[in-house]
Amino acid sequence: MNNPREFATHLVDHYLGARLDAAGSPAGLRETVIDLVIDALPDVETLMGTQLDLLTNGRRSQLPDAYLADQAAAEDSLQRAAAGLRAALAQAGHLGNAQSFERGAAARLRDDPRAALRAELARIPRPLTRPETLMWSLDPAPWFSDSHPADKPWPPSGFASVAGLRSLQGNATAFARVGEGPHKGWVQIGLFERQRTPARRYPDQPARQLQIVVGLEALDGDPPPGTLPVSRAPWQLWTTPWWRLGVGFTTESAAEYIRTRDQVLTALTDAGATGLVDAPRPRTLSGLGLPPYVLAPASSVAATLGLKPTEGICGFSLSDVTGEALVCRQWHGHLVHDGNYEPLLPAVAGADLLIRPDLFTRLHDTIGAARCRVGVNVHHMSAHEEDALEDEG
């Protein structure tokens, strides 16, 4: 590599930037981590070359879903540098309670595996649940085909019915309900799915991507065109009671907020490993096994309904005194290859957010029938360059 410092800086920003920001970017920590990564680069280059040869059968057009040497070096450098952080701050005259400092620093700087573990517990086969207007999207986005252009048109023929649409007609009645399984009858108040076929070198075919987003909104007027019907939320809503997250609500004030303020009530959390089309790249956790998307209710919803994390070993689940009340399900599948005999890639990845029917009725009444909207945004894109869609997230 021509510029080791530039490459090391890129690794640190890419893998560790969010956690360094969350820790308040302690003076000197980032620079120390970069220096340690630079020292490790000769070994990284050798080890990563071997890993790629073994994990990709010698073909490197797609990085494997694995914990590679570059990420391991960045993580190891961070932990080594952070181990002396309190002592370094003390030398600079910043003294504090040792126990609380260590606990706080560890929470912000560690590589947290809990989101990935819960995502695996929340994983299901791809469900058929989605609003009637979007049923055409159950057929995954097709590869480009010169020989059969009419059989699988692009964009899909159903796309025209929702192109530029930001709300579905029918208000709350447009939400889909689960047809079978343990959550039969539950209301799907959030859906996020990406369908993608990678570029192929032989025969030459462009990459394609379809992104489908559905979310519950409380609005007096029409939503801004082109926006997404999801807000942002910390993924810890699934693991920590909302009143401990400093959201600034009581049960009463949250209900009033939902009743009177325009807002999106479905949220995309910071646990996802994939960015959005037509949206700034989010700050995410890092680590092997993170799903592309993790949805959650807005904190005002959890507060209004009195929900708390479900006890015991589970996926993404909130409960009330009656039992399980709201869940996020995960799926990915429809494995494909790019024509180069690479490891198979999931062409479809998604998540949805389900709420128990009686709680949906309560939430609907709080919002008001006229203000309860089914927000939607469907976006498609195509690219001839192999990594163009990667750049878009």
XYZ file of C-alpha atoms in Angstrom:
393
model
C 0.000 0.000 0.000
C 1.284 3.447 -0.904
C 0.104 5.360 2.154
C -0.147 3.256 5.345
C -1.429 6.159 7.471
C -4.219 6.954 5.044
C -5.243 3.297 4.908
C -5.094 2.919 8.717
C -7.155 6.084 9.145
C -9.764 4.683 6.793
C -9.955 1.423 8.773
C -10.350 3.253 12.073
C -13.052 5.588 10.748
C -14.914 2.781 8.995
C -14.913 0.221 11.790
C -14.576 2.333 14.926
C -15.815 5.823 14.073
C -19.263 5.445 15.652
C -17.908 4.126 18.953
C -15.191 6.765 19.156
C -17.830 9.437 18.578
C -20.080 7.881 21.229
C -17.206 7.960 23.695
C -16.744 11.687 23.120
C -13.565 11.272 21.030
C -11.153 11.306 24.004
C -8.036 13.332 23.272
C -5.351 11.264 21.602
C -7.294 7.997 21.496
C -8.052 7.986 17.775
C -4.474 8.961 16.881
C -3.078 6.225 19.124
C -5.351 3.643 17.553
C -4.250 4.701 14.069
C -0.577 4.378 15.083
C -1.181 0.873 16.424
C -3.018 -0.140 13.239
C -0.087 1.144 11.135
C 2.273 -1.067 13.127
C 0.014 -4.058 12.476
C -0.485 -3.489 8.743
C 2.339 -5.766 7.455
C 0.802 -8.742 9.260
C -2.711 -7.646 8.279
C -1.833 -7.611 4.591
C -0.395 -11.124 4.706
C -3.167 -12.620 6.846
C -5.997 -10.942 4.926
C -4.611 -12.201 1.623
C -4.666 -15.735 2.976
C -8.184 -15.292 4.366
C -9.537 -14.029 1.060
C -7.910 -16.878 -0.852
C -9.478 -19.441 1.495
C -12.901 -17.836 1.899
C -13.539 -16.718 -1.672
C -11.974 -19.601 -3.589
C -9.356 -17.220 -4.965
C -11.889 -14.782 -6.457
C -12.155 -11.501 -4.573
C -14.884 -9.501 -6.278
C -17.117 -10.018 -3.210
C -15.820 -9.822 0.367
C -17.014 -12.774 2.464
C -19.211 -12.327 5.514
C -16.386 -12.960 7.946
C -14.330 -11.252 10.625
C -11.275 -10.373 8.533
C -7.804 -9.312 9.597
C -8.347 -5.605 8.901
C -11.323 -5.442 11.271
C -9.542 -7.553 13.883
C -6.499 -5.260 13.785
C -8.631 -2.146 14.219
C -10.557 -3.705 17.116
C -7.399 -4.952 18.840
C -5.758 -1.541 18.483
C -8.779 0.200 19.998
C -8.887 -2.085 23.017
C -5.137 -1.781 23.600
C -5.248 2.004 23.380
C -8.400 2.318 25.504
C -6.935 0.142 28.265
C -4.786 3.045 29.389
C -7.356 5.750 28.722
C -8.165 6.624 32.342
C -4.492 6.799 33.259
C -3.791 9.053 30.291
C -6.653 11.367 31.245
C -5.429 11.432 34.847
C -2.002 12.558 33.660
C -3.746 15.392 31.840
C -5.527 16.420 35.033
C -8.920 14.781 34.361
C -9.797 12.705 37.419
C -13.030 10.800 37.981
C -14.601 7.831 39.669
C -12.663 4.827 38.423
C -15.516 2.324 38.490
C -18.080 4.494 36.720
C -15.502 5.669 34.167
C -14.447 2.135 33.283
C -18.061 0.963 33.039
C -19.056 3.886 30.846
C -16.021 3.652 28.597
C -16.479 -0.084 28.148
C -20.149 0.339 27.215
C -19.255 2.846 24.496
C -16.061 1.290 23.141
C -16.652 -2.446 23.291
C -17.757 -4.450 20.279
C -21.263 -5.385 21.425
C -22.514 -8.787 20.122
C -26.006 -8.594 21.626
C -27.718 -7.100 18.585
C -26.367 -9.850 16.328
C -27.404 -12.587 18.774
C -30.919 -11.211 19.129
C -31.202 -10.850 15.363
C -30.510 -14.547 14.940
C -33.208 -15.388 17.501
C -35.613 -13.073 15.645
C -34.939 -14.644 12.255
C -37.806 -16.315 10.396
C -38.432 -17.552 6.841
C -39.366 -14.650 4.597
C -43.012 -13.837 5.447
C -45.799 -13.068 2.992
C -47.074 -10.228 5.187
C -47.193 -6.814 3.498
C -49.857 -4.301 2.442
C -52.041 -5.388 -0.458
C -50.626 -2.578 -2.608
C -47.149 -4.125 -2.285
C -47.969 -7.783 -2.901
C -46.273 -7.560 -6.307
C -42.938 -7.166 -4.466
C -43.057 -10.728 -3.132
C -41.355 -11.764 -6.376
C -37.689 -10.733 -5.764
C -36.081 -8.158 -8.041
C -34.964 -9.916 -11.251
C -31.599 -9.943 -12.893
C -31.384 -8.070 -16.164
C -32.053 -10.341 -19.130
C -31.616 -9.419 -22.771
C -33.181 -12.682 -23.883
C -36.380 -12.372 -21.841
C -36.955 -8.639 -21.201
C -40.728 -8.973 -21.213
C -40.867 -11.854 -18.739
C -39.279 -9.914 -15.889
C -39.450 -6.191 -16.606
C -37.416 -3.659 -14.678
C -38.561 -1.904 -12.662
C -41.137 -4.552 -11.718
C -44.530 -3.910 -13.260
C -46.141 -3.262 -9.858
C -43.724 -0.433 -9.129
C -45.769 2.023 -11.201
C -48.648 1.765 -8.705
C -46.500 3.147 -5.860
C -43.933 5.268 -7.702
C -43.695 8.571 -5.849
C -46.376 7.484 -3.374
C -45.773 8.526 0.243
C -48.957 7.262 1.975
C -51.278 4.355 1.277
C -55.004 4.928 0.907
C -57.297 3.707 3.639
C -55.268 4.959 6.602
C -55.009 2.284 9.312
C -56.956 -0.286 7.280
C -54.082 -0.430 4.768
C -51.768 -2.089 7.283
C -51.202 -5.793 6.715
C -52.035 -8.371 9.355
C -50.143 -11.610 9.940
C -52.018 -14.551 8.476
C -50.502 -17.469 10.373
C -48.009 -18.530 13.024
C -47.541 -17.406 16.635
C -48.371 -13.777 15.770
C -51.471 -14.469 13.711
C -53.678 -11.371 13.583
C -50.942 -8.986 14.696
C -50.633 -5.710 12.769
C -47.520 -4.992 10.718
C -46.740 -1.331 11.479
C -43.275 -1.404 9.925
C -41.611 -3.124 6.970
C -38.127 -2.620 5.535
C -36.920 -4.868 2.735
C -34.053 -4.657 0.272
C -34.050 -6.823 -2.830
C -30.821 -6.961 -4.756
C -29.159 -8.862 -7.552
C -25.417 -8.252 -7.894
C -23.709 -7.287 -11.138
C -22.568 -10.200 -13.286
C -19.469 -10.182 -15.434
C -20.607 -13.014 -17.669
C -22.986 -12.424 -19.173
C -22.578 -8.736 -18.454
C -25.569 -7.639 -16.374
C -25.961 -4.603 -14.100
C -26.669 -4.750 -10.393
C -30.226 -3.968 -9.370
C -31.809 -2.967 -6.107
C -35.335 -2.415 -4.827
C -35.942 -0.876 -1.399
C -39.387 -1.052 0.211
C -40.241 0.881 3.378
C -43.560 0.995 5.257
C -44.081 2.749 8.569
C -46.733 4.048 10.947
C -47.026 7.843 11.029
C -49.135 10.380 12.933
C -49.805 13.365 10.676
C -52.350 16.144 10.262
C -51.301 16.834 6.679
C -49.422 15.065 3.929
C -45.874 13.798 4.639
C -42.951 15.493 2.856
C -42.498 13.875 -0.573
C -39.451 11.685 -1.053
C -38.835 11.125 2.659
C -38.771 7.756 4.419
C -41.537 6.740 6.854
C -38.997 5.773 9.511
C -37.243 7.784 12.192
C -34.037 6.934 14.079
C -33.817 5.139 17.417
C -31.176 3.403 19.551
C -31.403 -0.374 19.305
C -31.241 -0.531 23.127
C -35.002 0.118 23.139
C -35.147 -3.684 22.841
C -32.924 -4.317 25.863
C -33.323 -1.356 28.222
C -36.592 0.067 29.635
C -37.447 3.314 27.865
C -37.409 5.297 31.123
C -33.716 4.487 31.557
C -32.751 5.777 28.118
C -33.341 9.431 28.916
C -36.055 9.869 26.273
C -37.720 12.661 28.264
C -41.220 11.143 28.408
C -43.690 10.039 31.005
C -46.542 7.760 29.923
C -48.910 10.742 29.945
C -46.607 13.161 28.108
C -45.761 10.525 25.477
C -49.459 9.957 24.742
C -50.010 13.710 24.425
C -46.993 13.957 22.125
C -48.395 11.265 19.836
C -51.861 12.808 19.947
C -50.754 16.306 18.931
C -47.431 16.197 17.068
C -46.660 15.158 13.497
C -44.179 12.297 13.704
C -43.001 8.932 12.426
C -43.744 6.146 14.907
C -41.648 3.388 13.313
C -37.880 3.683 13.692
C -34.779 2.222 12.074
C -32.236 1.533 14.797
C -28.475 1.997 14.808
C -27.921 -1.780 14.964
C -28.290 -2.239 11.214
C -25.252 -3.016 9.090
C -26.602 -1.487 5.851
C -27.202 2.105 4.787
C -30.238 3.480 2.976
C -30.935 4.542 -0.565
C -31.555 8.311 -0.676
C -30.598 8.804 2.967
C -27.391 9.715 4.817
C -25.361 6.683 5.881
C -26.307 5.978 9.488
C -23.913 5.506 12.361
C -24.027 1.784 13.109
C -22.620 -0.723 15.518
C -19.849 -2.903 14.195
C -19.361 -6.602 14.460
C -19.911 -9.876 12.690
C -23.468 -11.067 12.246
C -25.370 -7.783 12.359
C -28.526 -7.861 10.230
C -29.010 -5.204 7.555
C -31.996 -3.619 9.320
C -33.426 -3.619 12.848
C -36.727 -1.799 13.329
C -38.160 -0.547 16.609
C -41.095 1.541 17.778
C -40.479 5.205 18.463
C -39.704 5.721 22.141
C -42.994 7.627 22.494
C -44.869 4.437 21.492
C -43.062 2.303 24.081
C -43.788 4.927 26.736
C -47.453 5.414 25.797
C -48.180 1.674 25.852
C -46.054 0.951 28.925
C -43.845 -1.577 27.144
C -40.571 -2.994 28.446
C -38.052 -5.549 27.131
C -39.329 -9.105 27.268
C -37.585 -11.155 29.937
C -35.492 -14.209 29.150
C -33.730 -15.290 25.983
C -35.501 -13.786 22.989
C -35.070 -11.798 19.803
C -36.354 -8.235 19.518
C -39.410 -8.276 21.784
C -41.269 -5.883 24.108
C -43.973 -6.906 26.574
C -46.643 -5.461 28.846
C -48.512 -6.972 31.796
C -50.508 -9.192 29.425
C -47.473 -10.663 27.673
C -45.541 -10.180 24.450
C -46.722 -6.966 22.820
C -44.431 -5.892 19.985
C -41.728 -7.714 18.016
C -39.268 -7.145 15.188
C -38.758 -10.110 12.856
C -35.732 -10.656 10.602
C -35.204 -12.532 7.339
C -32.767 -12.947 4.490
C -32.600 -15.453 1.702
C -33.084 -16.133 -2.025
C -29.391 -16.923 -2.394
C -27.818 -16.011 -5.725
C -24.323 -15.770 -7.223
C -22.734 -13.206 -9.510
C -21.635 -15.548 -12.291
C -18.091 -15.926 -10.933
C -18.724 -18.921 -8.650
C -18.552 -16.723 -5.582
C -20.158 -17.713 -2.278
C -23.922 -17.265 -2.491
C -25.314 -13.884 -1.482
C -28.759 -13.152 -0.001
C -30.765 -11.312 -2.646
C -33.512 -10.391 -0.173
C -33.006 -9.031 3.348
C -35.626 -7.420 5.522
C -37.341 -6.810 8.825
C -40.814 -5.945 10.001
C -42.431 -4.612 13.161
C -45.547 -6.293 14.568
C -47.885 -5.091 17.313
C -50.578 -7.000 19.183
C -54.071 -6.121 17.886
C -55.453 -4.715 21.147
C -52.428 -2.444 21.516
C -52.749 -1.287 17.929
C -56.316 -0.242 18.734
C -55.074 1.741 21.741
C -52.332 3.353 19.696
C -54.719 4.131 16.850
C -57.142 5.793 19.253
C -54.310 7.856 20.723
C -53.169 9.029 17.299
C -56.695 9.685 16.050
C -58.325 7.983 13.075
C -57.781 10.935 10.719
C -54.094 11.302 11.692
C -53.085 7.621 11.487
C -51.198 7.114 8.221
C -49.511 4.196 6.488
C -46.308 5.784 5.217
C -44.600 4.168 2.233
C -41.507 4.716 0.102
C -40.422 2.388 -2.713
C -37.174 3.085 -4.545
C -35.353 1.216 -7.296
C -31.953 1.656 -8.870
C -29.598 -0.027 -11.303
C -25.835 0.217 -11.762
C -23.333 -1.214 -14.234
C -20.323 -0.843 -11.936
C -19.874 -3.778 -9.590
C -19.524 -1.693 -6.452
C -21.896 1.162 -7.332
C -24.706 -0.171 -5.142
C -22.251 -0.802 -2.321
C -21.404 2.898 -2.353
C -25.101 3.691 -2.009
C -25.482 1.221 0.908
